[in-house]
Amino acid sequence: MRMFKDPPKKNLGQHFLTDQNIIDKIVLAVSPKPGDFLVEIGPGQGAITFPLLKKHGSLTVIEFDRDLITPLMESAEGIGDLTIIHKDVLKVDFTKLAADQPAIRLVGN
């Protein structure tokens, strides 16, 4: 697993979740089910991403910071199917994203 070493970029409003208790509560609250189309907004360093990926096997994330794309992809290898949309979430067409899905379940912290 690739180590994330860059600090949060305050100009992007980043804050990286590190409290395992909170992470566990979020994953428990999401409680992914087979067939769910999960989309995480702002995965950052993957605090919620990787536990959800392990539990569900498939996850789409929307990340604006290009410096996080490669570490996320490398860290996801062997865990599950991670799709990364490199875009500002405010510019994502969620209707198009959900075109072949019954519903989107959005996740974030």
CSV table of C-alpha atoms in Angstrom, one decimal:
chain,number,residue,atom,x,y,z
A,1,MET,CA,0.0,0.0,0.0
A,2,ARG,CA,1.4,3.4,-1.0
A,3,MET,CA,1.9,5.8,1.9
A,4,PHE,CA,0.3,9.2,1.7
A,5,LYS,CA,2.8,11.7,2.8
A,6,ASP,CA,1.5,15.1,1.7
A,7,PRO,CA,-0.3,17.2,4.4
A,8,PRO,CA,-3.8,18.5,3.7
A,9,LYS,CA,-4.0,21.4,1.3
A,10,LYS,CA,-5.8,24.1,3.1
A,11,ASN,CA,-6.4,26.0,-0.1
A,12,LEU,CA,-8.6,23.0,-1.2
A,13,GLY,CA,-10.3,22.9,2.2
A,14,GLN,CA,-8.8,19.4,2.9
A,15,HIS,CA,-9.0,17.7,6.2
A,16,PHE,CA,-8.0,14.1,6.4
A,17,LEU,CA,-10.1,11.8,8.7
A,18,THR,CA,-7.8,9.8,11.0
A,19,ASP,CA,-10.1,8.8,13.9
A,20,GLN,CA,-10.6,5.1,13.5
A,21,ASN,CA,-13.7,5.2,15.8
A,22,ILE,CA,-15.4,7.7,13.5
A,23,ILE,CA,-14.3,5.8,10.4
A,24,ASP,CA,-15.8,2.6,11.8
A,25,LYS,CA,-19.1,4.5,12.6
A,26,ILE,CA,-19.4,5.9,9.1
A,27,VAL,CA,-18.7,2.5,7.4
A,28,LEU,CA,-21.3,0.9,9.8
A,29,ALA,CA,-23.8,3.6,9.0
A,30,VAL,CA,-23.3,3.2,5.3
A,31,SER,CA,-23.7,-0.6,5.6
A,32,PRO,CA,-23.2,-1.3,1.9
A,33,LYS,CA,-25.4,-4.0,0.4
A,34,PRO,CA,-24.8,-6.0,-2.8
A,35,GLY,CA,-25.9,-4.0,-5.8
A,36,ASP,CA,-25.4,-0.6,-4.2
A,37,PHE,CA,-23.7,2.0,-6.3
A,38,LEU,CA,-21.5,3.8,-3.8
A,39,VAL,CA,-20.0,7.2,-4.7
A,40,GLU,CA,-17.6,8.8,-2.2
A,41,ILE,CA,-17.0,12.5,-2.4
A,42,GLY,CA,-13.5,13.6,-1.5
A,43,PRO,CA,-11.8,10.4,-0.5
A,44,GLY,CA,-8.6,12.2,0.5
A,45,GLN,CA,-6.2,9.6,1.7
A,46,GLY,CA,-8.8,6.8,1.7
A,47,ALA,CA,-9.8,6.6,5.4
A,48,ILE,CA,-13.4,5.7,4.4
A,49,THR,CA,-12.5,4.5,0.9
A,50,PHE,CA,-10.5,1.4,1.8
A,51,PRO,CA,-12.8,0.0,4.5
A,52,LEU,CA,-15.8,0.5,2.1
A,53,LEU,CA,-13.9,-1.1,-0.7
A,54,LYS,CA,-13.0,-4.1,1.4
A,55,LYS,CA,-16.6,-4.5,2.6
A,56,HIS,CA,-18.3,-3.8,-0.8
A,57,GLY,CA,-15.7,-4.7,-3.4
A,58,SER,CA,-16.6,-1.7,-5.7
A,59,LEU,CA,-16.5,2.0,-5.2
A,60,THR,CA,-16.5,5.2,-7.3
A,61,VAL,CA,-14.8,8.2,-5.8
A,62,ILE,CA,-14.7,11.9,-6.9
A,63,GLU,CA,-11.4,13.5,-6.1
A,64,PHE,CA,-10.3,17.0,-7.2
A,65,ASP,CA,-6.6,16.8,-6.0
A,66,ARG,CA,-4.6,15.2,-8.7
A,67,ASP,CA,-1.8,14.5,-6.2
A,68,LEU,CA,-4.1,11.9,-4.5
A,69,ILE,CA,-5.1,10.0,-7.6
A,70,THR,CA,-2.0,7.8,-8.0
A,71,PRO,CA,-1.7,6.9,-4.3
A,72,LEU,CA,-5.4,6.0,-4.1
A,73,MET,CA,-5.2,3.8,-7.2
A,74,GLU,CA,-2.0,2.1,-6.0
A,75,SER,CA,-3.4,1.6,-2.5
A,76,ALA,CA,-6.6,0.0,-3.9
A,77,GLU,CA,-4.8,-2.7,-5.9
A,78,GLY,CA,-5.9,-6.1,-4.6
A,79,ILE,CA,-8.6,-4.6,-2.4
A,80,GLY,CA,-11.4,-4.1,-4.9
A,81,ASP,CA,-12.6,-2.2,-8.0
A,82,LEU,CA,-11.9,1.5,-7.4
A,83,THR,CA,-13.1,4.0,-10.0
A,84,ILE,CA,-11.7,7.6,-9.6
A,85,ILE,CA,-13.4,10.6,-11.2
A,86,HIS,CA,-10.8,13.4,-11.2
A,87,LYS,CA,-13.1,16.4,-11.1
A,88,ASP,CA,-14.6,19.1,-8.9
A,89,VAL,CA,-17.7,17.5,-7.4
A,90,LEU,CA,-19.7,20.6,-8.3
A,91,LYS,CA,-19.1,19.9,-12.0
A,92,VAL,CA,-20.0,16.2,-11.9
A,93,ASP,CA,-23.2,15.3,-13.8
A,94,PHE,CA,-24.8,12.9,-11.3
A,95,THR,CA,-27.7,12.1,-13.7
A,96,LYS,CA,-25.2,10.8,-16.2
A,97,LEU,CA,-23.2,9.0,-13.5
A,98,ALA,CA,-26.3,7.2,-12.4
A,99,ALA,CA,-27.6,6.4,-15.9
A,100,ASP,CA,-27.4,2.6,-15.6
A,101,GLN,CA,-27.9,2.5,-11.8
A,102,PRO,CA,-31.1,2.3,-9.8
A,103,ALA,CA,-29.7,4.8,-7.3
A,104,ILE,CA,-26.5,6.4,-6.1
A,105,ARG,CA,-25.5,6.2,-2.4
A,106,LEU,CA,-23.3,9.2,-1.6
A,107,VAL,CA,-20.7,8.9,1.1
A,108,GLY,CA,-18.4,11.5,2.6
A,109,ASN,CA,-17.2,12.9,5.9
